[in-house]
Coordinates of C-alpha atoms in Angstrom, one line a residue:
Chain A
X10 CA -53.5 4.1 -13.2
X11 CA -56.1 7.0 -13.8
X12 CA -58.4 6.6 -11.0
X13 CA -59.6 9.7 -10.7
X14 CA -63.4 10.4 -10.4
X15 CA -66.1 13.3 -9.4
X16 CA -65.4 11.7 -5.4
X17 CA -62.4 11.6 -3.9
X18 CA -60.4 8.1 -3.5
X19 CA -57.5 7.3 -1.2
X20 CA -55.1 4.8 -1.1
X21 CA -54.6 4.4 -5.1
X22 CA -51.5 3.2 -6.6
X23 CA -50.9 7.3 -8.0
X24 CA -50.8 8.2 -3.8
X25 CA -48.9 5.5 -2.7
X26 CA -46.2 5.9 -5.1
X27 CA -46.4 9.7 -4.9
X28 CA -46.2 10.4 -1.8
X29 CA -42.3 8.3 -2.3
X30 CA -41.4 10.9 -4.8
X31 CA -42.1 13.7 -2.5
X32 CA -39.8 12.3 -0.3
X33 CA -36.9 12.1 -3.2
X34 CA -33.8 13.6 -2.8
X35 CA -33.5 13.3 1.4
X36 CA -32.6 11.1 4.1
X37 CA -35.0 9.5 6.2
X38 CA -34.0 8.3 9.8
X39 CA -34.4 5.5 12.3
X40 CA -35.4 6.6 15.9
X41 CA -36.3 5.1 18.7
X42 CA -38.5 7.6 20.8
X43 CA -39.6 11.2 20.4
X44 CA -36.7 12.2 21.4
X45 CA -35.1 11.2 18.7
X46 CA -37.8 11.7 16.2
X47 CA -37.7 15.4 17.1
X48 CA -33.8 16.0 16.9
X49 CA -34.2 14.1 13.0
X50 CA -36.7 16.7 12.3
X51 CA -34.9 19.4 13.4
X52 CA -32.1 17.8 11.2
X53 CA -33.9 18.3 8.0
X54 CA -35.2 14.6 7.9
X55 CA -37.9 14.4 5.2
X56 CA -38.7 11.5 7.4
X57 CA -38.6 9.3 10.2
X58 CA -38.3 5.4 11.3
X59 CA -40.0 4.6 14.4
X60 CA -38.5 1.3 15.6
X61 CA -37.6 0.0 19.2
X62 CA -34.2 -0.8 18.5
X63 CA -32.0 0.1 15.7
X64 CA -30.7 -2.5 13.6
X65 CA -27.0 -2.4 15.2
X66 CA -28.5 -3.3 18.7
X67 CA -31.1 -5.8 17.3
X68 CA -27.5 -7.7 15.8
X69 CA -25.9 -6.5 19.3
X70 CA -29.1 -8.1 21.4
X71 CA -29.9 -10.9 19.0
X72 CA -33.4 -12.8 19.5
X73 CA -36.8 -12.0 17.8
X74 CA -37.5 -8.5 16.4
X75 CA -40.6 -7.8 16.0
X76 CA -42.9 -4.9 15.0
X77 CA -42.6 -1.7 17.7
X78 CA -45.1 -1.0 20.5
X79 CA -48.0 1.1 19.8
X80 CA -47.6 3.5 22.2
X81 CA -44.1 4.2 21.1
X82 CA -45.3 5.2 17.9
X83 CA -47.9 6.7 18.9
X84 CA -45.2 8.9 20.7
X85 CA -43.5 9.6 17.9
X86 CA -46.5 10.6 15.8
X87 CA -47.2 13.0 18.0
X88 CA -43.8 14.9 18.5
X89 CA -43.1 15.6 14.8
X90 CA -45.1 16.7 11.7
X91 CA -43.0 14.7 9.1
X92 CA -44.9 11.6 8.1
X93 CA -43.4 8.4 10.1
X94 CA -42.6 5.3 8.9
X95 CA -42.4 2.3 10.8
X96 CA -41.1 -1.2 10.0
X97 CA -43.5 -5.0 9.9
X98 CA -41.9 -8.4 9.5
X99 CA -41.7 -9.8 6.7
X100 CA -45.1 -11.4 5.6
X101 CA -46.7 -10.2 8.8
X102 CA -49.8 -8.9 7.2
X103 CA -51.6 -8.3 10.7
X104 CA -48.8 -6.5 12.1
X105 CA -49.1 -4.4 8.7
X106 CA -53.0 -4.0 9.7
X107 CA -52.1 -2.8 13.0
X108 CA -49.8 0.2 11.6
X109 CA -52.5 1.2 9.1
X110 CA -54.5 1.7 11.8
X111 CA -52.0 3.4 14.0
X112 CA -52.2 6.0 11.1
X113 CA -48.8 5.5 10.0
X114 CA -47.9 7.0 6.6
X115 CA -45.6 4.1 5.3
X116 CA -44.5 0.8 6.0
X117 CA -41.8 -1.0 5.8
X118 CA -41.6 -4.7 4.7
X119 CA -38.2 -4.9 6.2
X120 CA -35.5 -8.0 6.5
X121 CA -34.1 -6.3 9.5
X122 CA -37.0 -7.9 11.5
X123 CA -37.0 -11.7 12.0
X124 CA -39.2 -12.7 9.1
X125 CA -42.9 -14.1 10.0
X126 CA -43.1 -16.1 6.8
X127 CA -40.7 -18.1 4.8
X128 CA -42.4 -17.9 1.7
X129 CA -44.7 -15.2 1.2
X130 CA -44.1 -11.5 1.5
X131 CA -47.6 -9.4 2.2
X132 CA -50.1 -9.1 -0.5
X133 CA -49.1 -4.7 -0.3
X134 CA -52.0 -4.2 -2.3
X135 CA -54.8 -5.1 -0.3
X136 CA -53.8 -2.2 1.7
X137 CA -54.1 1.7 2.0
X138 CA -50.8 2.8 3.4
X139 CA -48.1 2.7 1.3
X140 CA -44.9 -0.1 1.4
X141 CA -41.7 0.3 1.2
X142 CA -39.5 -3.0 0.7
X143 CA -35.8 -3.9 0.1
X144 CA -34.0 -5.6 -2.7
X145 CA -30.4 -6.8 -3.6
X146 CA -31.3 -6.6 -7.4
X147 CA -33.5 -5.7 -10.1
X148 CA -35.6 -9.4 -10.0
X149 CA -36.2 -8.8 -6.6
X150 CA -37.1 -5.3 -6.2
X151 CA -39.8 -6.1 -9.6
X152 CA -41.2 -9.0 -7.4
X153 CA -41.4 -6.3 -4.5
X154 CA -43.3 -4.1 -7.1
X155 CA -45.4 -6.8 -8.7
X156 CA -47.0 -7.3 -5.1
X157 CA -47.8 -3.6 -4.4
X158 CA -44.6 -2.3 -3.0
X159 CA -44.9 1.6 -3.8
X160 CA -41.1 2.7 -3.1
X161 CA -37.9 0.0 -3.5
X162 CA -34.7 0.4 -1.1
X163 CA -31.5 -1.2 -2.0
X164 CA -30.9 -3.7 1.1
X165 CA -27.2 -2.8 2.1
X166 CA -26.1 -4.9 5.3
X167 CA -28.4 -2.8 8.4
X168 CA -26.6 -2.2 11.5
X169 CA -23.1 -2.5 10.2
X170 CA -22.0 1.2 9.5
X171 CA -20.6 -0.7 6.6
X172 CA -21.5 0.8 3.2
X173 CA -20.1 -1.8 0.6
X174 CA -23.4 -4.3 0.5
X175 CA -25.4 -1.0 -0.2
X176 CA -23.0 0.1 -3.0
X177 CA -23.4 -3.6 -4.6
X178 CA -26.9 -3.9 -4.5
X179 CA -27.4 -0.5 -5.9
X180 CA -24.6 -1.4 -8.5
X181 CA -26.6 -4.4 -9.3
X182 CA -30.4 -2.9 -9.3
X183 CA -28.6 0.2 -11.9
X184 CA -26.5 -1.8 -14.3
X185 CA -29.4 -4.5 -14.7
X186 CA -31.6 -1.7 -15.8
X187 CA -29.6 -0.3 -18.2
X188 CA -28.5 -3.9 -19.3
X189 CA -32.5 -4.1 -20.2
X190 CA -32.6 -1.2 -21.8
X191 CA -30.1 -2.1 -24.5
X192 CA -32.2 -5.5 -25.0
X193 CA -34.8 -6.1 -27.9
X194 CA -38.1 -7.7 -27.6
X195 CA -37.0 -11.2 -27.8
X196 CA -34.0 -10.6 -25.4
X197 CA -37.2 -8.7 -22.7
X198 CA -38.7 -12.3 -22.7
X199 CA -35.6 -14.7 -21.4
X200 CA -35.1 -11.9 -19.4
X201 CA -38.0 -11.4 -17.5
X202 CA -37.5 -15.5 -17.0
X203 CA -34.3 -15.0 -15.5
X204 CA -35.2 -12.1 -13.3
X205 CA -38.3 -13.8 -12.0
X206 CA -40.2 -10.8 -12.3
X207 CA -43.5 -10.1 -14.6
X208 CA -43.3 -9.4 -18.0
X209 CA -44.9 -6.2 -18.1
X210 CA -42.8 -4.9 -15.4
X211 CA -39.7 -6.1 -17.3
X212 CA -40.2 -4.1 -20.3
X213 CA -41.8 -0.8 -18.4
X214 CA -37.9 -0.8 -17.0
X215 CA -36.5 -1.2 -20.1
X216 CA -38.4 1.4 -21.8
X217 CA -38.4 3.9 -19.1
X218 CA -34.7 2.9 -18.3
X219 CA -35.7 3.4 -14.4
X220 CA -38.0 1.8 -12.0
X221 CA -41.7 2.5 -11.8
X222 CA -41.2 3.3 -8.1
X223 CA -38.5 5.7 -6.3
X224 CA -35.7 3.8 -5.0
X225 CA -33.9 4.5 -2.0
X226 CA -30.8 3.2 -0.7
X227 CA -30.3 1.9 3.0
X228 CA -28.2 -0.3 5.1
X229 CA -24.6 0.8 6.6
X230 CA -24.8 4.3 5.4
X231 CA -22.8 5.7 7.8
X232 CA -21.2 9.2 6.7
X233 CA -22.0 12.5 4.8
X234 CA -19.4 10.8 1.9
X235 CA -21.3 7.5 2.3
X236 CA -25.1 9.0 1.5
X237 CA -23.6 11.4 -1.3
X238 CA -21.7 8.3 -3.0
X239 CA -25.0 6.2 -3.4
X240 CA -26.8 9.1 -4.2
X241 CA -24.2 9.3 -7.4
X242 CA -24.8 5.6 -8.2
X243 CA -28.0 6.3 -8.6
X244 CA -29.8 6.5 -5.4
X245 CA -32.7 9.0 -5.0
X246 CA -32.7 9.1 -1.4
X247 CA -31.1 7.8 1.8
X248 CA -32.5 5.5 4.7
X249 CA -30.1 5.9 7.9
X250 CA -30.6 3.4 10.0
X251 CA -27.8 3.1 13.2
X252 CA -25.6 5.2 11.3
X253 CA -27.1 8.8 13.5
X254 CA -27.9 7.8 16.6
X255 CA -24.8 5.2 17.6
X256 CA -22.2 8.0 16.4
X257 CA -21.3 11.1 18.8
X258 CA -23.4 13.9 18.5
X259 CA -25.7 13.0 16.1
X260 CA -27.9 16.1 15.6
X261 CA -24.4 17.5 13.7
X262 CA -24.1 13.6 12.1
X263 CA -27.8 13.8 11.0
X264 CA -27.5 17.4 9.2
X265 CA -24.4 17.1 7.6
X266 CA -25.8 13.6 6.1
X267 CA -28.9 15.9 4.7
X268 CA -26.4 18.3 3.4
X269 CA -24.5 15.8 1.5
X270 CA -27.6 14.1 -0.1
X271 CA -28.6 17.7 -1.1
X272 CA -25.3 18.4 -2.4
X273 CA -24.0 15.1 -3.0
X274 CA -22.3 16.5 -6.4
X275 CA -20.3 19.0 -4.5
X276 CA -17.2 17.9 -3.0
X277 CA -16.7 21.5 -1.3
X278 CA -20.1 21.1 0.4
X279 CA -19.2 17.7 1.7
X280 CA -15.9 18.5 3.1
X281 CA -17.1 20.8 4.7
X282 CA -20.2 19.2 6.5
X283 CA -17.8 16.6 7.1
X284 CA -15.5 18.6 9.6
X285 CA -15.6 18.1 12.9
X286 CA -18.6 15.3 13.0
X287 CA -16.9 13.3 15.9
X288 CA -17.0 9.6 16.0
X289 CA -18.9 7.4 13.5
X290 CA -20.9 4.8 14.8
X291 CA -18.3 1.2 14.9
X292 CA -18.4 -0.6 11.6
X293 CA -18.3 -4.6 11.2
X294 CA -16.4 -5.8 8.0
X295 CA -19.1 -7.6 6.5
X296 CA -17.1 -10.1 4.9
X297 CA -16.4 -11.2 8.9
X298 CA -20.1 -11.7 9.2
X299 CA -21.2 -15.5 9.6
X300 CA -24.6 -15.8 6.5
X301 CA -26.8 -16.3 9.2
X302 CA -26.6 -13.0 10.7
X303 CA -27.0 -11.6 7.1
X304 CA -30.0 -9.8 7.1
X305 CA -29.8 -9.1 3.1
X306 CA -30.3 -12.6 2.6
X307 CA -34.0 -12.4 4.2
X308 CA -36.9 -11.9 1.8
X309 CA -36.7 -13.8 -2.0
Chain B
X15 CA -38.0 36.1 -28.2
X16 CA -35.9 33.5 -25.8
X17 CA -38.2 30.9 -24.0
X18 CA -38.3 31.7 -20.4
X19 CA -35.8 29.6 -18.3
X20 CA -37.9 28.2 -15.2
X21 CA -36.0 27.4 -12.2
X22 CA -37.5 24.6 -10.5
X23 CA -36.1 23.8 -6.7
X24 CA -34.3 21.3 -5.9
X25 CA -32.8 20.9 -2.7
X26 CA -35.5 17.8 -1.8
X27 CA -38.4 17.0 -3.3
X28 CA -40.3 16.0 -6.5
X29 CA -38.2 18.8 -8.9
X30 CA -37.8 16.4 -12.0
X31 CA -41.2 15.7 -12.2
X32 CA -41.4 19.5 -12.4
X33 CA -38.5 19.5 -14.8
X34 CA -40.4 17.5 -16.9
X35 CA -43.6 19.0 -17.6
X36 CA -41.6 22.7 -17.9
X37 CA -39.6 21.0 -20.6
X38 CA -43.1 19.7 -22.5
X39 CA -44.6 23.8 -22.1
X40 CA -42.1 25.0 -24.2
X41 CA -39.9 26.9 -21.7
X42 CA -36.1 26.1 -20.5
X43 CA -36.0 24.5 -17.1
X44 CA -33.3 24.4 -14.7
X45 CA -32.8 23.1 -11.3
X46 CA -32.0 25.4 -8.9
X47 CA -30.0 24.4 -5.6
X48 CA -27.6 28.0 -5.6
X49 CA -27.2 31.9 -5.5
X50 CA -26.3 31.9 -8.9
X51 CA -28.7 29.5 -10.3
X52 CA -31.6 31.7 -8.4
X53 CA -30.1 35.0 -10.4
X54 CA -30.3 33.2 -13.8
X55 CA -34.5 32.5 -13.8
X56 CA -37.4 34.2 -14.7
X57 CA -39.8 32.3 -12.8
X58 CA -39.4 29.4 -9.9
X59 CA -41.1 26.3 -9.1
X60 CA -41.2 25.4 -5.8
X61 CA -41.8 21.1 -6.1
X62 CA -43.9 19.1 -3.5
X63 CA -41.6 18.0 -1.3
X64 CA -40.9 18.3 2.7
X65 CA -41.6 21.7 3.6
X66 CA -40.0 21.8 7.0
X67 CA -36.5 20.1 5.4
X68 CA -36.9 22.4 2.3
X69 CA -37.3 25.7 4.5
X70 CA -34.2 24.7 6.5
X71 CA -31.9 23.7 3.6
X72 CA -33.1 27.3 2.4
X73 CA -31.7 29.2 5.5
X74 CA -28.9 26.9 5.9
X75 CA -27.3 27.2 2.3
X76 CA -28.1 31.0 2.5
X77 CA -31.0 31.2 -0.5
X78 CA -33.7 32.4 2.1
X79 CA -33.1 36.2 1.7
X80 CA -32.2 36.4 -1.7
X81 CA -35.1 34.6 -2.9
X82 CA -37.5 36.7 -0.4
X83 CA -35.6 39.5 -2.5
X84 CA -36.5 38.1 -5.9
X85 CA -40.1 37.8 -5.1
X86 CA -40.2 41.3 -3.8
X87 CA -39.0 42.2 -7.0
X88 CA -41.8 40.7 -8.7
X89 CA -40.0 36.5 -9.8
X90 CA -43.5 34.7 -10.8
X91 CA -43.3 31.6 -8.4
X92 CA -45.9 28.4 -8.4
X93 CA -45.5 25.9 -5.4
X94 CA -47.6 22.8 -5.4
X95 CA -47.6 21.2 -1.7
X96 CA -44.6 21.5 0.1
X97 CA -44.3 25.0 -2.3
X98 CA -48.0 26.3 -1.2
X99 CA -46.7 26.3 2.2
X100 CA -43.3 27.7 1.0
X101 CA -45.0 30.7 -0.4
X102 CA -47.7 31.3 2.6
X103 CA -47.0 34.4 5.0
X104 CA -48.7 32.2 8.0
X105 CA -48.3 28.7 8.3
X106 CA -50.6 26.4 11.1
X107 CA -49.9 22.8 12.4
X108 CA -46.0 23.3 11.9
X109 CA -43.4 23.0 14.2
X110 CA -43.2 26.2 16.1
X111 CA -39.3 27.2 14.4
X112 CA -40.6 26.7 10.8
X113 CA -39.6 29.2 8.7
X114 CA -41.4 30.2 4.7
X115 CA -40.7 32.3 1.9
X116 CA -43.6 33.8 2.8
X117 CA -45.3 36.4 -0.4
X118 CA -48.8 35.2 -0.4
X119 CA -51.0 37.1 2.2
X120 CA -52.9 33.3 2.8
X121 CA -52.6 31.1 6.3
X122 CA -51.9 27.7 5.4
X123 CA -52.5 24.3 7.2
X124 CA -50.1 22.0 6.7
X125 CA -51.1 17.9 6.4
X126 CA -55.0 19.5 6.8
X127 CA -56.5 16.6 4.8
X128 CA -55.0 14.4 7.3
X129 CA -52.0 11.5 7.3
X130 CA -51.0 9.2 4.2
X131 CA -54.2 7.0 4.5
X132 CA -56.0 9.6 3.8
X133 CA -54.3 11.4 1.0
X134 CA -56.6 11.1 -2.3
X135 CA -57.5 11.7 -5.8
X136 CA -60.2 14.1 -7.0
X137 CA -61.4 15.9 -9.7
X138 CA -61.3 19.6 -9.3
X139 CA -62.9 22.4 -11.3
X140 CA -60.3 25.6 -11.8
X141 CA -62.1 27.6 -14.5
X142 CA -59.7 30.3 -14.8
X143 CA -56.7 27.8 -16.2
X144 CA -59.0 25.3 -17.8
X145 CA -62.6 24.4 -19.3
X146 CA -62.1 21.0 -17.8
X147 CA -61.6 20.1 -14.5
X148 CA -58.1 18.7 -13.2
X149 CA -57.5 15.4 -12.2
X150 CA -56.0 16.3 -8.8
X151 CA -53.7 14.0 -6.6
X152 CA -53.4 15.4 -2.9
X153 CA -50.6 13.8 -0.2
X154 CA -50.5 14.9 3.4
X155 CA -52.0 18.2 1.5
X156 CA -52.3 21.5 3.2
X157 CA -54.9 23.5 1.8
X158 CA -55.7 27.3 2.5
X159 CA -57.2 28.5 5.6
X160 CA -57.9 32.5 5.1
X161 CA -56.5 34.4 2.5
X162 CA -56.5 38.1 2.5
X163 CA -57.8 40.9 -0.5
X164 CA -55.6 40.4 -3.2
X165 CA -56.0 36.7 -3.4
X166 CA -57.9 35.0 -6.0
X167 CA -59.5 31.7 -5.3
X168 CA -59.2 29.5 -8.2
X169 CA -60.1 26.0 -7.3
X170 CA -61.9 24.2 -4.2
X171 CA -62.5 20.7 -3.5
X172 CA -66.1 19.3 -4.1
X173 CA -67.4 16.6 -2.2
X174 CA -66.3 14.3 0.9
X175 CA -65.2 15.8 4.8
X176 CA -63.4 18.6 3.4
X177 CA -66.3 20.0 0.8
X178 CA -65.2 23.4 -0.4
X179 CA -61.6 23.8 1.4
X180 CA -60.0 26.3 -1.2
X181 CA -56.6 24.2 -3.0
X182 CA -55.9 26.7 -5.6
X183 CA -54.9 30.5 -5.1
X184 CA -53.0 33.3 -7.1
X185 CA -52.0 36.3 -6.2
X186 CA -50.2 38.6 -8.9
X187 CA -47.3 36.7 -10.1
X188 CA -47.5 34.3 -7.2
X189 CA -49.4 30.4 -8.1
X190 CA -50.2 28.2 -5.4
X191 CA -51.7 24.5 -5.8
X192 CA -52.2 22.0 -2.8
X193 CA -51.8 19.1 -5.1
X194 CA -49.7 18.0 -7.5
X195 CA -50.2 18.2 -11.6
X196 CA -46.6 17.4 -12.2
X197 CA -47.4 13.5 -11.0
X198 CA -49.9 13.5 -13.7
X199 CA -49.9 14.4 -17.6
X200 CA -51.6 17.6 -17.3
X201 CA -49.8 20.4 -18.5
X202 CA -52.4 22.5 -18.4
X203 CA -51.4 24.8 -14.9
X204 CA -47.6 24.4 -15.9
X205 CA -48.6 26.3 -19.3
X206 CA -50.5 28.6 -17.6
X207 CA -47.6 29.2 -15.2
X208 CA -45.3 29.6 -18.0
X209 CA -47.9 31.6 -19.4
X210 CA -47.9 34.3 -16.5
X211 CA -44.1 34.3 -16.5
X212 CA -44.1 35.7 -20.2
X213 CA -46.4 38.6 -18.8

């Protein structure tokens, strides 16, 4: 991974996954138009998601979701100086092309699209922009990696306000890295079998005891509590989808929620950021949801 | 003599990587996210990171002043990225409410090498911390516009668009990198901060 030389190189797998670390320990947010993207900023956002329409009106709305207009991107580039992130179907590697070229500083592989391809997610490699892609568990988020994913979120349920699908899958990716790290060499080898995930990659876990790339949490993060409690199991930063923008006032929403992740270790700063936040955005009990409107259950 | 305890940051950003390259020069780090923490160091990191979410976590959880106090007082501070800004007195390309520690007598553009697709490696010479140069990674990297008298200009980048834009400064106690030699295995301008801590 030393790529350095006497000219300068972009895109290399140092800058892809280091620009993720930069981004560690805050809350990147899903906006719609510049609006938005502006009020996230002014939030503390170390980020934003430019997409048309959150994930709780693409359930809402049903049919295809797709990646976002140009323009509207464009918009949002231009009304805020955090990098912006923006989301591509799964194996859409042309609509991936298009937000390179757009200039966008990170994409994400996302199941909260309608997947383009059944059985192939995009060759991340063959690209300069950096991805960011979900997983339920550690298998998963190593076959992410092992194609060129440069920063893993845990899936959670989008669009539900619902935080128990991202507390599992962020239970599972934690204990079945510290479950390798326990293992000896032989163990490392059935192992990586049953993970489906490259060798190499298996035992760089185990030794390391984390993942090569930051990981993230997302999907029905919903309070200030919610983003500190994945932040304790082991989160190292927060994606908030419709959990800002479908609650009342959700410039106080959005701050308190980069307060907590700040200070998710301090019950006394919690509380207090808590107070007085209005509504929350409507939750769905996920265990209501039929497995077709699932979106965790996308990707492979 | 004690080690020197090293704060490092860490409302949001990159701060164990700092951690970890403080703990392999010898000092005692410590993350810093309150008062009391701030009053404990004898030098501070400031970690790549978002500058603009790092500034306002600063005002909002009331370390602005006392740290601008600190520094005053004379707190040897390094900031790569995020922290170069951090530490600049005049700050271009930011939203028009960002606030900065401020200290260094330097203007600073913010994302100046351009967006995450163009964010790079390169090697770059610093002769005053080391005979060889430093394997430099730069994302969404400010770099230093104009700097003022008392700063010294320690490293510039050679080669492509941005030929000779100046990425490392110091000025008295104060250390200031655009890019980031806590993502690599360098320890070479983490010593030499240490090194300027102990006086």
């Amino acid at each position: 991974m030393s790529e350095s030389t006497d000219r300068p190189v972009t895109g290399t797998t140092r800058v892809k996954r280091g620009m993720a670390e930069m981004l560690k320990g805050g809350v990147i947010m899903d906006v719609v138009n510049a609006e938005q993207a502006k009020i996230a900023e002014d939030a503390g956002a170390v980020a934003v998601m430019a997409l048309e329409r959150v994930p709780a009106d693409i359930r809402a709305q049903g049919g295809v979701a797709r990646m976002s207009d140009p323009d509207m991107i464009d918009s949002i580039i231009a009304a805020v100086t955090i990098p912006v992130m923006a989301k591509v179907r799964i194996g859409h590697f042309v609509e991936a092309r298009v937000l390179q070229s757009l200039g966008v500083d990170y994409i994400d592989e996302s199941e909260v699209l309608t997947p383009a391809d059944e059985a192939h997610h995009i060759d991340k490699w063959a690209f300069t922009v950096p991805f960011v892609c979900g997983a339920t568990n550690l298998g998963e988020a190593l076959r992410r990696i092992s194609e060129g994913a440069a920063m893993i979120r845990s899936k959670g349920e989008a669009g539900t306000g619902n935080v128990v699908e991202a507390t599992r899958h962020m239970r599972s990716i934690r204990g079945e890295i510290r479950k390798l790290s326990t293992m000896d060499e032989t163990e490392l080898f059935s192992a990586a079998k049953e993970l489906r995930a490259p060798y190499d990659l298996v035992t760089e876990v185990a030794g390391a005891s984390k993942l090569p790339v930051v990981l993230f949490t997302a999907g029905g993060i919903a309070t200030p509590a919610d983003a500190a409690m994945m932040m304790q199991l082991g989160a190292e930063g927060v994606f908030v989808g419709s959990g800002i923008f479908k609650a009342g006032n959700p410039a106080q929403r959005a701050t308190a929620i980069v307060a907590a992740t700040t200070f998710h270790d301090d019950p006394d700063v919690i509380a207090k950021v808590s107070r007085g936040l209005g509504e929350a955005m409507v939750g769905i009990n996920v265990s209501e949801l039929p497995d077709s409107e699932r979106y965790a259950t996308r990707g492979w | 003599m004690r080690p020197p305890i090293i704060g490092v940051l860490a409302l949001q950003g990159d701060a164990r990587e700092h951690l970890r390259r403080i703990a392999s020069s010898g000092a005692t780090g410590v993350a810093v996210r309150r008062r009391a923490e701030l009053d404990a160091i004898d030098g501070l990191i400031l970690p790549g990171g978002e500058s603009t979410t790092i500034a306002k976590l600063l005002n909002r959880f009331e370390l602005m002043e006392p740290l601008r106090a600190r520094i005053r007082a004379g707190l040897p501070v390094y900031g790569s990225c995020a922290g170069m800004i951090l530490l600049a007195d005049r700050i271009l390309d930011a939203p028009a409410d960002q606030d900065t520690i401020g200290g260094m007598d330097v203007t600073v553009r913010r994302n100046a090498f351009g967006r995450q697709v163009e964010s790079f490696e390169n090697e770059v010479p610093i002769p005053a911390v080391g005979q060889c140069s430093f394997a430099a990674v730069f994302i969404r990297a400010p770099w230093v516009e104009q700097s003022g008298p008392d700063v010294e200009v320690l490293g510039r980048v050679s080669g492509g668009a941005a030929d000779g834009k100046v990425v490392a400064v110091r000025q008295g106690g104060l250390l200031a990198t655009s890019f980031h030699p806590e993502l690599t295995d360098d320890g070479r301008i983490h010593s030499f901060f240490v090194d300027m801590v102990r006086g």
